[in-house]
Short mmCIF file of C-alpha atoms in Angstrom, two decimals:
data_model
loop_
_atom_site.label_atom_id
_atom_site.label_comp_id
_atom_site.label_asym_id
_atom_site.label_seq_id
_atom_site.Cartn_x
_atom_site.Cartn_y
_atom_site.Cartn_z
CA MET A 1 17.82 8.61 1.61
CA ALA A 2 14.68 6.60 1.98
CA ILE A 3 11.36 8.18 2.81
CA SER A 4 9.63 7.54 6.01
CA SER A 5 7.76 4.24 6.24
CA ASN A 6 5.20 6.02 8.29
CA LEU A 7 3.94 8.03 5.32
CA ASN A 8 0.28 7.13 4.32
CA VAL A 9 0.64 6.19 0.75
CA LEU A 10 -2.53 5.66 -1.36
CA LEU A 11 -2.44 4.01 -4.79
CA LEU A 12 -5.34 4.71 -7.04
CA GLN A 13 -5.71 2.08 -9.56
CA ILE A 14 -8.04 1.41 -12.53
CA ARG A 15 -8.02 -2.16 -13.25
CA LYS A 16 -10.56 -5.02 -13.71
CA PRO A 17 -10.87 -7.05 -10.34
CA GLU A 18 -9.61 -10.09 -12.13
CA ASP A 19 -6.53 -8.23 -13.63
CA PRO A 20 -3.49 -10.40 -12.79
CA MET A 21 -1.29 -7.29 -12.99
CA ARG A 22 -3.21 -5.49 -10.13
CA MET A 23 -0.52 -6.65 -7.36
CA ASN A 24 2.27 -6.30 -9.84
CA GLU A 25 1.40 -2.59 -10.03
CA VAL A 26 1.27 -2.31 -6.27
CA GLY A 27 4.78 -3.99 -5.96
CA ALA A 28 6.19 -1.71 -8.67
CA PHE A 29 5.12 1.45 -7.02
CA ALA A 30 6.13 0.11 -3.55
CA ASP A 31 9.67 -0.48 -4.87
CA SER A 32 9.86 2.91 -6.54
CA ILE A 33 9.65 4.45 -3.09
CA ASP A 34 11.46 1.81 -1.05
CA LEU A 35 8.35 0.40 0.71
CA MET A 36 6.69 -2.92 1.09
CA PRO A 37 3.64 -3.68 -1.01
CA ASN A 38 1.57 -4.08 2.26
CA GLN A 39 2.55 -0.57 3.20
CA ILE A 40 0.51 0.92 0.37
CA ILE A 41 -3.27 1.43 0.66
CA THR A 42 -5.06 0.69 -2.60
CA ALA A 43 -8.38 1.93 -4.12
CA ASP A 44 -9.87 1.48 -7.57
CA LEU A 45 -11.32 4.34 -9.31
CA ILE A 46 -13.99 2.24 -10.94
CA HIS A 47 -14.82 -0.72 -8.72
CA SER A 48 -13.92 0.69 -5.22
CA PRO A 49 -13.31 4.28 -5.25
CA PRO A 50 -11.47 5.89 -2.42
CA THR A 51 -13.40 7.42 0.48
CA LYS A 52 -13.17 11.05 1.49
CA LEU A 53 -11.39 9.88 4.52
CA GLU A 54 -8.88 7.85 2.63
CA LEU A 55 -7.99 10.86 0.38
CA LYS A 56 -7.89 13.21 3.32
CA ASN A 57 -5.43 10.86 5.27
CA ALA A 58 -3.15 10.16 2.40
CA ASP A 59 0.14 11.84 2.66
CA LEU A 60 1.22 10.78 -0.95
CA ILE A 61 -1.03 9.72 -3.75
CA LEU A 62 0.19 7.49 -6.71
CA ILE A 63 -1.99 7.00 -9.67
CA GLY A 64 -1.52 4.07 -12.15
CA GLY A 65 -3.69 2.54 -14.84
CA ALA A 66 -4.35 -0.14 -17.36
CA GLY A 67 -4.97 -0.49 -21.18
CA ASP A 68 -8.47 -1.83 -20.42
CA TYR A 69 -9.80 1.66 -19.85
CA SER A 70 -9.42 4.86 -21.88
CA VAL A 71 -10.02 8.50 -21.16
CA PRO A 72 -11.20 9.24 -24.72
CA LYS A 73 -13.52 6.26 -24.85
CA GLY A 74 -14.74 7.21 -21.41
CA GLY A 75 -17.63 5.48 -19.69
CA GLN A 76 -19.97 6.18 -16.74
CA TRP A 77 -17.10 5.94 -14.41
CA LEU A 78 -14.93 8.69 -16.25
CA GLU A 79 -16.41 11.83 -14.71
CA ARG A 80 -16.35 10.56 -11.12
CA ALA A 81 -12.61 9.66 -11.69
CA LEU A 82 -11.72 13.10 -13.17
CA ASP A 83 -13.76 14.82 -10.13
CA THR A 84 -11.28 12.90 -7.81
CA MET A 85 -8.27 14.26 -9.92
CA ARG A 86 -9.63 17.80 -9.73
CA SER A 87 -10.22 17.43 -5.96
CA LEU A 88 -6.55 16.41 -5.37
CA TYR A 89 -5.29 19.22 -7.41
CA ALA A 90 -7.66 21.64 -5.51
CA LYS A 91 -6.43 20.33 -2.15
CA ARG A 92 -2.70 20.49 -3.19
CA LYS A 93 -2.16 16.89 -2.34
CA PRO A 94 1.21 15.53 -3.32
CA VAL A 95 0.40 13.42 -6.40
CA PHE A 96 2.64 11.36 -8.85
CA ALA A 97 0.64 9.95 -11.76
CA SER A 98 1.83 7.47 -14.36
CA CYS A 99 0.44 6.54 -17.77
CA TRP A 100 -3.44 6.41 -17.56
CA GLY A 101 -3.04 8.69 -14.38
CA PHE A 102 -0.98 11.20 -16.62
CA GLN A 103 -3.75 11.18 -19.25
CA ALA A 104 -6.62 11.40 -16.79
CA MET A 105 -5.01 14.23 -14.79
CA ALA A 106 -4.27 16.23 -18.07
CA ALA A 107 -7.99 15.76 -19.09
CA ALA A 108 -9.39 16.70 -15.53
CA LEU A 109 -7.44 19.88 -15.55
CA GLY A 110 -8.48 20.98 -18.93
CA GLY A 111 -5.99 19.33 -21.38
CA SER A 112 -7.05 16.96 -24.24
CA VAL A 113 -6.49 13.29 -24.71
CA ASP A 114 -7.18 11.36 -27.90
CA THR A 115 -6.59 7.88 -29.48
CA VAL A 116 -4.14 8.57 -32.34
CA SER A 117 -2.80 5.18 -33.70
CA HIS A 118 0.59 6.61 -35.16
CA LEU A 119 1.37 8.05 -31.80
CA ALA A 120 1.15 4.93 -29.85
CA GLU A 121 4.39 3.83 -28.28
CA LEU A 122 5.73 0.68 -26.50
CA GLY A 123 9.16 -0.26 -25.35
CA THR A 124 12.21 1.29 -23.74
CA ILE A 125 12.29 4.73 -25.38
CA GLU A 126 14.67 7.70 -25.19
CA LEU A 127 13.20 10.93 -24.00
CA THR A 128 14.54 14.31 -23.96
CA VAL A 129 14.23 16.71 -21.07
CA THR A 130 12.83 20.21 -21.88
CA LEU A 131 14.45 23.49 -20.97
CA GLU A 132 11.99 23.77 -18.09
CA GLY A 133 12.62 20.11 -17.12
CA LYS A 134 16.41 20.74 -16.88
CA SER A 135 15.89 23.30 -14.18
CA ASP A 136 13.28 21.31 -12.29
CA PRO A 137 14.25 19.78 -9.00
CA ILE A 138 12.90 16.32 -9.79
CA PHE A 139 13.76 16.05 -13.59
CA GLY A 140 16.78 18.23 -13.62
CA TYR A 141 19.15 15.37 -12.60
CA LEU A 142 18.30 13.48 -15.61
CA GLY A 143 20.46 15.54 -17.96
CA SER A 144 19.38 16.11 -21.54
CA ASN A 145 18.12 12.63 -22.28
CA PHE A 146 17.06 9.43 -20.48
CA TRP A 147 15.59 6.15 -21.09
CA ALA A 148 12.13 4.98 -19.78
CA HIS A 149 9.51 2.23 -20.33
CA VAL A 150 6.54 3.49 -22.41
CA GLY A 151 3.20 1.71 -23.39
CA HIS A 152 0.25 3.68 -24.52
CA HIS A 153 -2.47 3.87 -27.15
CA ASP A 154 -3.96 7.20 -26.01
CA THR A 155 -2.01 10.28 -26.16
CA VAL A 156 -2.14 13.85 -24.33
CA ILE A 157 -2.44 16.18 -27.23
CA GLN A 158 -2.87 19.43 -25.18
CA LEU A 159 -1.58 19.90 -21.67
CA PRO A 160 -3.63 21.82 -19.15
CA GLU A 161 -3.34 25.57 -19.08
CA HIS A 162 -0.19 26.72 -17.02
CA ALA A 163 1.14 23.20 -17.01
CA ILE A 164 4.98 22.91 -17.29
CA ARG A 165 6.07 20.44 -19.92
CA LEU A 166 9.07 18.35 -18.54
CA ALA A 167 9.85 15.69 -21.34
CA CYS A 168 9.07 14.53 -24.69
CA THR A 169 10.09 11.72 -27.13
CA SER A 170 10.75 12.15 -30.94
CA LEU A 171 7.12 11.04 -31.51
CA VAL A 172 4.99 12.54 -28.68
CA PRO A 173 5.64 16.13 -27.39
CA ASN A 174 3.81 15.76 -24.06
CA HIS A 175 5.41 12.95 -21.89
CA ALA A 176 5.55 14.65 -18.68
CA PHE A 177 4.31 17.69 -16.78
CA LYS A 178 4.03 19.42 -13.47
CA MET A 179 1.65 22.06 -12.07
CA PRO A 180 3.56 25.14 -10.94
CA ASP A 181 1.17 25.64 -8.04
CA ALA A 182 0.89 22.17 -6.59
CA PRO A 183 3.10 19.18 -5.73
CA LEU A 184 1.69 17.34 -8.71
CA TYR A 185 3.88 15.40 -11.41
CA CYS A 186 2.43 13.28 -14.11
CA THR A 187 4.34 11.06 -16.61
CA GLN A 188 3.15 9.25 -19.78
CA PHE A 189 6.10 6.80 -19.26
CA HIS A 190 6.23 4.16 -16.46
CA SER A 191 8.96 5.33 -14.11
CA GLU A 192 7.75 2.66 -11.67
CA LEU A 193 8.47 -0.18 -13.93
CA THR A 194 11.81 -2.00 -14.17
CA LYS A 195 12.62 -4.13 -17.20
CA ASP A 196 11.73 -7.26 -15.56
CA LEU A 197 8.14 -5.98 -14.55
CA LEU A 198 7.51 -4.60 -17.94
CA ILE A 199 8.37 -8.04 -19.30
CA GLN A 200 5.83 -9.58 -16.79
CA ARG A 201 3.18 -7.29 -17.94
CA LEU A 202 3.86 -7.77 -21.77
CA SER A 203 3.82 -11.57 -21.06
CA THR A 204 0.36 -11.12 -19.52
CA TYR A 205 -0.93 -8.95 -22.55
CA PRO A 206 0.98 -10.49 -25.42
CA GLU A 207 -1.43 -9.03 -28.06
CA TYR A 208 -0.31 -5.49 -27.01
CA THR A 209 3.15 -6.13 -28.43
CA GLU A 210 1.86 -7.35 -31.74
CA GLU A 211 -0.69 -4.53 -31.97
CA ILE A 212 1.54 -1.64 -31.43
CA VAL A 213 5.03 -2.80 -32.69
CA GLY A 214 4.06 -5.73 -34.96
CA ILE A 215 6.64 -8.16 -33.84
CA PRO A 216 6.38 -11.29 -31.41
CA LEU A 217 6.98 -10.76 -27.71
CA ASP A 218 10.10 -12.87 -27.53
CA GLU A 219 11.65 -10.71 -30.29
CA PHE A 220 10.56 -7.65 -28.86
CA VAL A 221 11.89 -8.19 -25.33
CA LEU A 222 15.39 -8.26 -26.67
CA LYS A 223 15.13 -4.60 -27.46
CA LEU A 224 14.40 -3.64 -23.93
CA ARG A 225 16.94 -2.16 -21.41
CA GLU A 226 17.14 -1.18 -17.85
CA THR A 227 16.15 2.45 -17.00
CA PRO A 228 17.73 3.34 -13.68
CA GLU A 229 17.49 7.19 -14.02
CA ALA A 230 13.64 6.95 -14.77
CA ASN A 231 13.08 4.33 -11.97
CA ASN A 232 14.44 6.96 -9.32
CA LEU A 233 11.96 9.63 -10.31
CA ILE A 234 9.15 8.88 -7.84
CA ARG A 235 11.82 8.27 -5.10
CA ARG A 236 13.19 11.75 -5.95
CA PHE A 237 9.70 13.30 -5.82
CA ALA A 238 9.00 11.86 -2.46
CA GLN A 239 12.17 13.01 -0.99
CA HIS A 240 11.69 16.52 -2.40
CA ILE A 241 8.20 16.73 -0.85
CA PHE A 242 8.81 15.10 2.54
CA GLN A 243 12.43 15.82 3.28
CA SER A 244 12.96 19.36 2.09
#
């Protein structure tokens, strides 16, 4: 069952204004909850931060991100962005955060993020659902294992206190978490990306593939696969929050 198109959905981005993948990200998140891109309001945490009214009026907040910005490297913008994350948690706003959003939310709530080269991941990777994840209303349907699209240099080394770990890979223990006292889910992997959308992004940043996996893009894309179970996560989250 699709969620209501009357929901006020706000996507928080962190991308350079000229980033060609800005609208790609909007479309990806829109598809993940069966909306049109023009039904999603966007704000950029660096260049056009959301107003207090936009945050207040949002029924559902999605958080994405891009490799141009790093939580460990920081910048003058970082503390303001983390303050926004803390505010969302304090107000118990429904939030689903992906990739950079996962890292930033973890840092905002007291976890730690670091750039560890041997923990970088890229591609369609098999994840394992934790024991807590198997009993979770959002992750529980995934079974013991599922495939998802992953791409990150930075890694969440330690989750926030009281966070519930939901998924891991063979390389990275912390790939998804939720907070037990808020409608807040965060994933390092990209549940919003289909195979085609991932290829579009990798084609835009071809150096990323060479840097992390050391092979040309045209060879690497042959290793990718569809990830229907992961692609349904945000939809399940929204249905759980707004139709339960």
